[in-house]
Amino acid sequence: MIKCQQLTKKFNQNYALNGVDLHIKKDAVTVIMGGSGSGKTTLLRLISRLEPVTSGSILFDGLDFVNMQDKALYVLRQRMGMVFQYSALLNSLNVFENIAFPLHEHTKLKNTVIDNLVQLKLEQVGLRGMDALMPSELSGGMAKRVALARAIVMDPDVVFFDEPTSGLDPISAAVISSLIADLNEKMKMTSIVVTHDVEAGLSIADQVILLWQGKIIAHGTPQEIRASQDARVRQFVEGRPDGPIPFSRANQSYVEGLLS
């Protein structure tokens, strides 16, 4: 579905991503993991074209995604959905209106059809009957589910998830993870999930990509990642504070900096 070659992103002189090659498999759940500052959210923003690339290529279903003109990009984006880290619901609209928003913007469907589609998506995320609530009346887990319903209301080919379980209690996080896996299978869509939640990511992934300092250090099935003998992978999977991935990102120690 998505193929990236030598994908690079620089902010000033700092590389957020440096020469990344990856393939996103169609109709599968690809989980991108890594510590804070590893480049995983930047990668998600690049392959959804929310950020311009510094260099490299992205092919979306065989189409040149990097050099695509705006008009073609807007059409192609209708095949995509996005669940943002903090849900990004429109506070002035109720649950129903938030989910219906893409349909009103991009289709000419009758209101009765839109109503049926919204009710279907609410049923799929377990929130039917909550359509009149405002975003301020929702819990964190409910808001994430509304955001998910909005992302899939146009039956996209690809859905991007940015930290879908962040800030949720264990039960709500498990519900969101289960929904992602279930909807991916039933709707035959491609899901790309960025997360630092190791257990949640490994539990739903068909393919795992592990980033560190803007480079891919491991990729494979959850079983292959769990069995990896790479010290960096083991440190991340086991959540150990000590190991080859350092706490400090500085190139020299504090004392060396003072002496120089």
PDB file of C-alpha atoms in Angstrom:
ATOM      1  CA  MET A   1       0.000   0.000   0.000  1.00  0.00           C
ATOM      2  CA  ILE A   2       2.786   2.447   0.947  1.00  0.00           C
ATOM      3  CA  LYS A   3       6.437   2.228  -0.041  1.00  0.00           C
ATOM      4  CA  CYS A   4       9.099   4.651   1.220  1.00  0.00           C
ATOM      5  CA  GLN A   5      12.677   4.859  -0.029  1.00  0.00           C
ATOM      6  CA  GLN A   6      15.483   6.860   1.617  1.00  0.00           C
ATOM      7  CA  LEU A   7      12.920   8.989   3.442  1.00  0.00           C
ATOM      8  CA  THR A   8      14.615  11.873   5.234  1.00  0.00           C
ATOM      9  CA  LYS A   9      13.304  14.748   7.335  1.00  0.00           C
ATOM     10  CA  LYS A  10      15.461  17.516   8.801  1.00  0.00           C
ATOM     11  CA  PHE A  11      14.490  20.264  11.224  1.00  0.00           C
ATOM     12  CA  ASN A  12      17.237  22.868  10.905  1.00  0.00           C
ATOM     13  CA  GLN A  13      20.391  20.720  11.162  1.00  0.00           C
ATOM     14  CA  ASN A  14      18.787  17.876  13.105  1.00  0.00           C
ATOM     15  CA  TYR A  15      17.636  14.672  11.426  1.00  0.00           C
ATOM     16  CA  ALA A  16      14.232  13.472  12.647  1.00  0.00           C
ATOM     17  CA  LEU A  17      14.399  10.689  10.040  1.00  0.00           C
ATOM     18  CA  ASN A  18      17.475   9.644   8.126  1.00  0.00           C
ATOM     19  CA  GLY A  19      17.258   7.376   5.066  1.00  0.00           C
ATOM     20  CA  VAL A  20      14.260   5.246   6.053  1.00  0.00           C
ATOM     21  CA  ASP A  21      13.155   2.418   3.734  1.00  0.00           C
ATOM     22  CA  LEU A  22       9.897   0.635   4.513  1.00  0.00           C
ATOM     23  CA  HIS A  23       6.906  -1.156   3.006  1.00  0.00           C
ATOM     24  CA  ILE A  24       3.443  -0.898   4.540  1.00  0.00           C
ATOM     25  CA  LYS A  25       1.505  -4.051   3.742  1.00  0.00           C
ATOM     26  CA  LYS A  26      -2.045  -3.787   2.418  1.00  0.00           C
ATOM     27  CA  ASP A  27      -4.930  -4.902   4.693  1.00  0.00           C
ATOM     28  CA  ALA A  28      -2.551  -5.358   7.630  1.00  0.00           C
ATOM     29  CA  VAL A  29      -1.833  -3.603  10.923  1.00  0.00           C
ATOM     30  CA  THR A  30       1.623  -2.027  10.903  1.00  0.00           C
ATOM     31  CA  VAL A  31       2.778  -0.770  14.296  1.00  0.00           C
ATOM     32  CA  ILE A  32       5.555   1.816  14.471  1.00  0.00           C
ATOM     33  CA  MET A  33       7.232   1.909  17.876  1.00  0.00           C
ATOM     34  CA  GLY A  34      10.120   3.731  19.454  1.00  0.00           C
ATOM     35  CA  GLY A  35      11.038   5.958  22.359  1.00  0.00           C
ATOM     36  CA  SER A  36      10.334   9.673  22.610  1.00  0.00           C
ATOM     37  CA  GLY A  37      12.202  11.547  19.891  1.00  0.00           C
ATOM     38  CA  SER A  38      12.841   8.425  17.811  1.00  0.00           C
ATOM     39  CA  GLY A  39      10.968   9.837  14.782  1.00  0.00           C
ATOM     40  CA  LYS A  40       7.827   7.711  14.827  1.00  0.00           C
ATOM     41  CA  THR A  41       5.287  10.576  14.803  1.00  0.00           C
ATOM     42  CA  THR A  42       7.361  12.397  12.175  1.00  0.00           C
ATOM     43  CA  LEU A  43       7.260   9.252  10.028  1.00  0.00           C
ATOM     44  CA  LEU A  44       3.472   9.092  10.404  1.00  0.00           C
ATOM     45  CA  ARG A  45       3.116  12.747   9.422  1.00  0.00           C
ATOM     46  CA  LEU A  46       5.315  12.240   6.359  1.00  0.00           C
ATOM     47  CA  ILE A  47       3.506   9.184   5.005  1.00  0.00           C
ATOM     48  CA  SER A  48       0.160  10.950   5.512  1.00  0.00           C
ATOM     49  CA  ARG A  49       1.551  14.098   3.836  1.00  0.00           C
ATOM     50  CA  LEU A  50       0.890  16.313   6.834  1.00  0.00           C
ATOM     51  CA  GLU A  51       4.586  17.263   6.642  1.00  0.00           C
ATOM     52  CA  PRO A  52       6.747  17.769   3.537  1.00  0.00           C
ATOM     53  CA  VAL A  53       9.740  15.459   3.173  1.00  0.00           C
ATOM     54  CA  THR A  54      13.295  16.763   3.011  1.00  0.00           C
ATOM     55  CA  SER A  55      14.282  14.045   0.547  1.00  0.00           C
ATOM     56  CA  GLY A  56      13.270  10.563  -0.518  1.00  0.00           C
ATOM     57  CA  SER A  57      10.184   9.062  -2.126  1.00  0.00           C
ATOM     58  CA  ILE A  58       6.765   7.843  -0.999  1.00  0.00           C
ATOM     59  CA  LEU A  59       4.544   5.714  -3.215  1.00  0.00           C
ATOM     60  CA  PHE A  60       0.922   5.438  -2.119  1.00  0.00           C
ATOM     61  CA  ASP A  61      -0.745   2.546  -3.954  1.00  0.00           C
ATOM     62  CA  GLY A  62       1.765   3.113  -6.761  1.00  0.00           C
ATOM     63  CA  LEU A  63       1.220   6.896  -6.934  1.00  0.00           C
ATOM     64  CA  ASP A  64       4.003   9.436  -6.334  1.00  0.00           C
ATOM     65  CA  PHE A  65       2.868  10.922  -3.030  1.00  0.00           C
ATOM     66  CA  VAL A  66       5.727  13.389  -2.579  1.00  0.00           C
ATOM     67  CA  ASN A  67       5.323  15.346  -5.812  1.00  0.00           C
ATOM     68  CA  MET A  68       1.543  15.056  -6.094  1.00  0.00           C
ATOM     69  CA  GLN A  69      -0.330  18.274  -6.868  1.00  0.00           C
ATOM     70  CA  ASP A  70      -2.713  19.611  -4.211  1.00  0.00           C
ATOM     71  CA  LYS A  71      -5.902  18.814  -6.149  1.00  0.00           C
ATOM     72  CA  ALA A  72      -4.929  15.164  -6.613  1.00  0.00           C
ATOM     73  CA  LEU A  73      -3.733  15.011  -3.003  1.00  0.00           C
ATOM     74  CA  TYR A  74      -7.102  16.184  -1.671  1.00  0.00           C
ATOM     75  CA  VAL A  75      -8.870  13.507  -3.714  1.00  0.00           C
ATOM     76  CA  LEU A  76      -6.457  10.807  -2.523  1.00  0.00           C
ATOM     77  CA  ARG A  77      -6.865  11.877   1.095  1.00  0.00           C
ATOM     78  CA  GLN A  78     -10.506  10.813   0.914  1.00  0.00           C
ATOM     79  CA  ARG A  79      -9.127   7.271   0.940  1.00  0.00           C
ATOM     80  CA  MET A  80      -7.447   7.973   4.302  1.00  0.00           C
ATOM     81  CA  GLY A  81      -8.551   8.403   7.884  1.00  0.00           C
ATOM     82  CA  MET A  82      -6.649   9.843  10.831  1.00  0.00           C
ATOM     83  CA  VAL A  83      -7.071   9.310  14.560  1.00  0.00           C
ATOM     84  CA  PHE A  84      -5.048  12.030  16.279  1.00  0.00           C
ATOM     85  CA  GLN A  85      -3.337  11.577  19.631  1.00  0.00           C
ATOM     86  CA  TYR A  86      -5.721  13.920  21.448  1.00  0.00           C
ATOM     87  CA  SER A  87      -8.750  12.961  19.311  1.00  0.00           C
ATOM     88  CA  ALA A  88      -9.038  16.466  17.744  1.00  0.00           C
ATOM     89  CA  LEU A  89     -12.826  16.529  17.975  1.00  0.00           C
ATOM     90  CA  LEU A  90     -14.535  19.792  17.040  1.00  0.00           C
ATOM     91  CA  ASN A  91     -15.703  21.167  20.391  1.00  0.00           C
ATOM     92  CA  SER A  92     -18.645  23.098  18.958  1.00  0.00           C
ATOM     93  CA  LEU A  93     -20.154  19.968  17.362  1.00  0.00           C
ATOM     94  CA  ASN A  94     -21.800  17.049  19.103  1.00  0.00           C
ATOM     95  CA  VAL A  95     -20.767  13.419  18.574  1.00  0.00           C
ATOM     96  CA  PHE A  96     -23.105  12.889  15.622  1.00  0.00           C
ATOM     97  CA  GLU A  97     -21.992  16.110  13.911  1.00  0.00           C
ATOM     98  CA  ASN A  98     -18.298  15.296  14.413  1.00  0.00           C
ATOM     99  CA  ILE A  99     -18.678  11.898  12.739  1.00  0.00           C
ATOM    100  CA  ALA A 100     -20.904  13.246   9.965  1.00  0.00           C
ATOM    101  CA  PHE A 101     -18.539  16.131   9.193  1.00  0.00           C
ATOM    102  CA  PRO A 102     -16.441  14.324   6.529  1.00  0.00           C
ATOM    103  CA  LEU A 103     -19.585  13.087   4.787  1.00  0.00           C
ATOM    104  CA  HIS A 104     -21.027  16.609   4.571  1.00  0.00           C
ATOM    105  CA  GLU A 105     -17.696  17.981   3.334  1.00  0.00           C
ATOM    106  CA  HIS A 106     -16.844  15.357   0.711  1.00  0.00           C
ATOM    107  CA  THR A 107     -20.094  13.754  -0.441  1.00  0.00           C
ATOM    108  CA  LYS A 108     -23.541  14.715  -1.683  1.00  0.00           C
ATOM    109  CA  LEU A 109     -25.353  12.008   0.239  1.00  0.00           C
ATOM    110  CA  LYS A 110     -28.846  12.659   1.529  1.00  0.00           C
ATOM    111  CA  ASN A 111     -29.227  13.372   5.228  1.00  0.00           C
ATOM    112  CA  THR A 112     -31.072  10.101   5.794  1.00  0.00           C
ATOM    113  CA  VAL A 113     -28.144   8.152   4.313  1.00  0.00           C
ATOM    114  CA  ILE A 114     -25.649  10.135   6.389  1.00  0.00           C
ATOM    115  CA  ASP A 115     -27.713   9.449   9.506  1.00  0.00           C
ATOM    116  CA  ASN A 116     -27.656   5.699   8.797  1.00  0.00           C
ATOM    117  CA  LEU A 117     -23.902   5.699   8.162  1.00  0.00           C
ATOM    118  CA  VAL A 118     -23.161   7.599  11.369  1.00  0.00           C
ATOM    119  CA  GLN A 119     -25.346   5.239  13.402  1.00  0.00           C
ATOM    120  CA  LEU A 120     -23.523   2.273  11.839  1.00  0.00           C
ATOM    121  CA  LYS A 121     -20.113   3.654  12.815  1.00  0.00           C
ATOM    122  CA  LEU A 122     -21.340   4.467  16.318  1.00  0.00           C
ATOM    123  CA  GLU A 123     -22.487   0.868  16.616  1.00  0.00           C
ATOM    124  CA  GLN A 124     -19.109  -0.387  15.428  1.00  0.00           C
ATOM    125  CA  VAL A 125     -17.296   1.554  18.155  1.00  0.00           C
ATOM    126  CA  GLY A 126     -19.881   0.757  20.840  1.00  0.00           C
ATOM    127  CA  LEU A 127     -21.296   4.273  21.254  1.00  0.00           C
ATOM    128  CA  ARG A 128     -24.726   4.128  19.643  1.00  0.00           C
ATOM    129  CA  GLY A 129     -27.112   6.289  21.657  1.00  0.00           C
ATOM    130  CA  MET A 130     -24.346   8.776  22.563  1.00  0.00           C
ATOM    131  CA  ASP A 131     -24.703  10.883  19.412  1.00  0.00           C
ATOM    132  CA  ALA A 132     -26.120  13.993  21.166  1.00  0.00           C
ATOM    133  CA  LEU A 133     -23.244  14.324  23.651  1.00  0.00           C
ATOM    134  CA  MET A 134     -20.730  17.151  23.299  1.00  0.00           C
ATOM    135  CA  PRO A 135     -16.959  16.443  23.334  1.00  0.00           C
ATOM    136  CA  SER A 136     -16.687  18.033  26.798  1.00  0.00           C
ATOM    137  CA  GLU A 137     -19.070  15.360  28.119  1.00  0.00           C
ATOM    138  CA  LEU A 138     -16.947  12.432  26.895  1.00  0.00           C
ATOM    139  CA  SER A 139     -14.307  10.476  28.767  1.00  0.00           C
ATOM    140  CA  GLY A 140     -10.889  10.073  27.161  1.00  0.00           C
ATOM    141  CA  GLY A 141     -11.712   6.579  25.926  1.00  0.00           C
ATOM    142  CA  MET A 142     -15.074   7.661  24.503  1.00  0.00           C
ATOM    143  CA  ALA A 143     -13.457  10.610  22.709  1.00  0.00           C
ATOM    144  CA  LYS A 144     -10.923   8.234  21.110  1.00  0.00           C
ATOM    145  CA  ARG A 145     -13.765   5.999  19.922  1.00  0.00           C
ATOM    146  CA  VAL A 146     -15.641   8.962  18.429  1.00  0.00           C
ATOM    147  CA  ALA A 147     -12.442   9.990  16.652  1.00  0.00           C
ATOM    148  CA  LEU A 148     -12.118   6.428  15.345  1.00  0.00           C
ATOM    149  CA  ALA A 149     -15.725   6.448  14.102  1.00  0.00           C
ATOM    150  CA  ARG A 150     -15.063   9.726  12.287  1.00  0.00           C
ATOM    151  CA  ALA A 151     -11.880   8.336  10.733  1.00  0.00           C
ATOM    152  CA  ILE A 152     -13.674   5.296   9.273  1.00  0.00           C
ATOM    153  CA  VAL A 153     -17.001   6.913   8.309  1.00  0.00           C
ATOM    154  CA  MET A 154     -15.962   7.125   4.636  1.00  0.00           C
ATOM    155  CA  ASP A 155     -14.632   3.535   4.640  1.00  0.00           C
ATOM    156  CA  PRO A 156     -11.008   4.552   3.933  1.00  0.00           C
ATOM    157  CA  ASP A 157      -8.327   2.277   2.537  1.00  0.00           C
ATOM    158  CA  VAL A 158      -5.801   3.453   5.145  1.00  0.00           C
ATOM    159  CA  VAL A 159      -6.246   4.713   8.699  1.00  0.00           C
ATOM    160  CA  PHE A 160      -3.407   6.399  10.604  1.00  0.00           C
ATOM    161  CA  PHE A 161      -3.383   6.192  14.418  1.00  0.00           C
ATOM    162  CA  ASP A 162      -1.154   8.521  16.448  1.00  0.00           C
ATOM    163  CA  GLU A 163      -0.736   7.123  19.989  1.00  0.00           C
ATOM    164  CA  PRO A 164      -4.317   5.744  20.140  1.00  0.00           C
ATOM    165  CA  THR A 165      -3.968   4.442  23.715  1.00  0.00           C
ATOM    166  CA  SER A 166      -2.050   7.395  25.163  1.00  0.00           C
ATOM    167  CA  GLY A 167      -3.527   8.741  28.399  1.00  0.00           C
ATOM    168  CA  LEU A 168      -6.125   5.986  28.731  1.00  0.00           C
ATOM    169  CA  ASP A 169      -6.728   3.611  31.634  1.00  0.00           C
ATOM    170  CA  PRO A 170      -5.838  -0.061  30.966  1.00  0.00           C
ATOM    171  CA  ILE A 171      -9.420  -1.092  30.172  1.00  0.00           C
ATOM    172  CA  SER A 172     -10.038   1.802  27.750  1.00  0.00           C
ATOM    173  CA  ALA A 173      -6.649   1.175  26.126  1.00  0.00           C
ATOM    174  CA  ALA A 174      -7.502  -2.506  25.665  1.00  0.00           C
ATOM    175  CA  VAL A 175     -10.875  -1.552  24.127  1.00  0.00           C
ATOM    176  CA  ILE A 176      -9.209   0.775  21.603  1.00  0.00           C
ATOM    177  CA  SER A 177      -6.583  -1.840  20.702  1.00  0.00           C
ATOM    178  CA  SER A 178      -9.276  -4.481  20.238  1.00  0.00           C
ATOM    179  CA  LEU A 179     -11.330  -2.120  18.056  1.00  0.00           C
ATOM    180  CA  ILE A 180      -8.357  -1.386  15.801  1.00  0.00           C
ATOM    181  CA  ALA A 181      -7.659  -5.085  15.228  1.00  0.00           C
ATOM    182  CA  ASP A 182     -11.350  -5.973  14.805  1.00  0.00           C
ATOM    183  CA  LEU A 183     -12.191  -3.146  12.396  1.00  0.00           C
ATOM    184  CA  ASN A 184      -9.028  -3.751  10.381  1.00  0.00           C
ATOM    185  CA  GLU A 185     -10.082  -7.349   9.799  1.00  0.00           C
ATOM    186  CA  LYS A 186     -13.769  -6.648   9.121  1.00  0.00           C
ATOM    187  CA  MET A 187     -13.272  -3.589   6.891  1.00  0.00           C
ATOM    188  CA  LYS A 188     -10.189  -4.927   5.088  1.00  0.00           C
ATOM    189  CA  MET A 189      -8.335  -1.673   5.650  1.00  0.00           C
ATOM    190  CA  THR A 190      -4.681  -0.879   6.178  1.00  0.00           C
ATOM    191  CA  SER A 191      -3.887   0.421   9.666  1.00  0.00           C
ATOM    192  CA  ILE A 192      -0.705   2.272  10.603  1.00  0.00           C
ATOM    193  CA  VAL A 193      -0.359   2.679  14.364  1.00  0.00           C
ATOM    194  CA  VAL A 194       2.254   4.814  16.105  1.00  0.00           C
ATOM    195  CA  THR A 195       2.618   3.903  19.763  1.00  0.00           C
ATOM    196  CA  HIS A 196       5.072   3.650  22.640  1.00  0.00           C
ATOM    197  CA  ASP A 197       2.818   1.066  24.324  1.00  0.00           C
ATOM    198  CA  VAL A 198       4.812  -2.112  23.711  1.00  0.00           C
ATOM    199  CA  GLU A 199       2.237  -4.672  24.822  1.00  0.00           C
ATOM    200  CA  ALA A 200      -0.656  -2.965  23.019  1.00  0.00           C
ATOM    201  CA  GLY A 201       1.390  -2.606  19.858  1.00  0.00           C
ATOM    202  CA  LEU A 202       2.646  -6.181  19.796  1.00  0.00           C
ATOM    203  CA  SER A 203      -0.833  -7.551  20.566  1.00  0.00           C
ATOM    204  CA  ILE A 204      -2.474  -6.091  17.434  1.00  0.00           C
ATOM    205  CA  ALA A 205       0.402  -5.898  14.926  1.00  0.00           C
ATOM    206  CA  ASP A 206       0.900  -7.950  11.807  1.00  0.00           C
ATOM    207  CA  GLN A 207       4.163  -6.073  11.219  1.00  0.00           C
ATOM    208  CA  VAL A 208       6.282  -4.069  13.675  1.00  0.00           C
ATOM    209  CA  ILE A 209       8.765  -1.312  12.838  1.00  0.00           C
ATOM    210  CA  LEU A 210      11.074  -0.133  15.629  1.00  0.00           C
ATOM    211  CA  LEU A 211      12.751   3.269  15.305  1.00  0.00           C
ATOM    212  CA  TRP A 212      15.687   4.789  17.138  1.00  0.00           C
ATOM    213  CA  GLN A 213      17.302   8.149  16.334  1.00  0.00           C
ATOM    214  CA  GLY A 214      15.487   8.423  13.012  1.00  0.00           C
ATOM    215  CA  LYS A 215      16.491   4.989  11.705  1.00  0.00           C
ATOM    216  CA  ILE A 216      14.791   1.598  11.602  1.00  0.00           C
ATOM    217  CA  ILE A 217      16.655  -0.749  13.931  1.00  0.00           C
ATOM    218  CA  ALA A 218      14.234  -3.687  13.670  1.00  0.00           C
ATOM    219  CA  HIS A 219      11.215  -4.817  11.702  1.00  0.00           C
ATOM    220  CA  GLY A 220       9.249  -8.030  11.536  1.00  0.00           C
ATOM    221  CA  THR A 221       6.362  -9.876  13.119  1.00  0.00           C
ATOM    222  CA  PRO A 222       5.605  -9.451  16.836  1.00  0.00           C
ATOM    223  CA  GLN A 223       7.119 -12.890  17.420  1.00  0.00           C
ATOM    224  CA  GLU A 224      10.342 -11.866  15.652  1.00  0.00           C
ATOM    225  CA  ILE A 225      10.564  -8.639  17.647  1.00  0.00           C
ATOM    226  CA  ARG A 226      10.047 -10.467  20.943  1.00  0.00           C
ATOM    227  CA  ALA A 227      12.748 -12.996  19.980  1.00  0.00           C
ATOM    228  CA  SER A 228      15.263 -10.373  18.792  1.00  0.00           C
ATOM    229  CA  GLN A 229      18.710 -10.507  20.369  1.00  0.00           C
ATOM    230  CA  ASP A 230      19.523  -6.904  19.414  1.00  0.00           C
ATOM    231  CA  ALA A 231      20.357  -5.188  22.717  1.00  0.00           C
ATOM    232  CA  ARG A 232      18.487  -2.020  21.689  1.00  0.00           C
ATOM    233  CA  VAL A 233      15.345  -3.989  20.847  1.00  0.00           C
ATOM    234  CA  ARG A 234      15.548  -5.969  24.087  1.00  0.00           C
ATOM    235  CA  GLN A 235      15.928  -2.778  26.122  1.00  0.00           C
ATOM    236  CA  PHE A 236      12.865  -1.193  24.508  1.00  0.00           C
ATOM    237  CA  VAL A 237      10.644  -4.290  24.655  1.00  0.00           C
ATOM    238  CA  GLU A 238      11.555  -4.952  28.286  1.00  0.00           C
ATOM    239  CA  GLY A 239      11.368  -1.267  29.264  1.00  0.00           C
ATOM    240  CA  ARG A 240      14.799  -1.230  30.940  1.00  0.00           C
ATOM    241  CA  PRO A 241      16.289   2.195  31.806  1.00  0.00           C
ATOM    242  CA  ASP A 242      19.887   0.999  31.315  1.00  0.00           C
ATOM    243  CA  GLY A 243      21.253  -0.217  27.997  1.00  0.00           C
ATOM    244  CA  PRO A 244      22.537   0.966  24.615  1.00  0.00           C
ATOM    245  CA  ILE A 245      19.682   3.489  24.297  1.00  0.00           C
ATOM    246  CA  PRO A 246      20.928   6.264  26.613  1.00  0.00           C
ATOM    247  CA  PHE A 247      18.902   8.545  28.861  1.00  0.00           C
ATOM    248  CA  SER A 248      20.771  11.634  27.607  1.00  0.00           C
ATOM    249  CA  ARG A 249      20.745  12.692  23.961  1.00  0.00           C
ATOM    250  CA  ALA A 250      23.795  14.976  24.344  1.00  0.00           C
ATOM    251  CA  ASN A 251      26.943  14.170  22.347  1.00  0.00           C
ATOM    252  CA  GLN A 252      29.234  14.830  25.312  1.00  0.00           C
ATOM    253  CA  SER A 253      28.925  14.581  29.072  1.00  0.00           C
ATOM    254  CA  TYR A 254      27.995  17.575  31.220  1.00  0.00           C
ATOM    255  CA  VAL A 255      31.479  17.684  32.774  1.00  0.00           C
ATOM    256  CA  GLU A 256      33.169  17.569  29.349  1.00  0.00           C
ATOM    257  CA  GLY A 257      30.960  20.463  28.259  1.00  0.00           C
ATOM    258  CA  LEU A 258      32.005  22.530  31.250  1.00  0.00           C
ATOM    259  CA  LEU A 259      35.708  21.834  30.712  1.00  0.00           C
ATOM    260  CA  SER A 260      35.532  22.729  27.025  1.00  0.00           C
TER     261      SER A 260
END
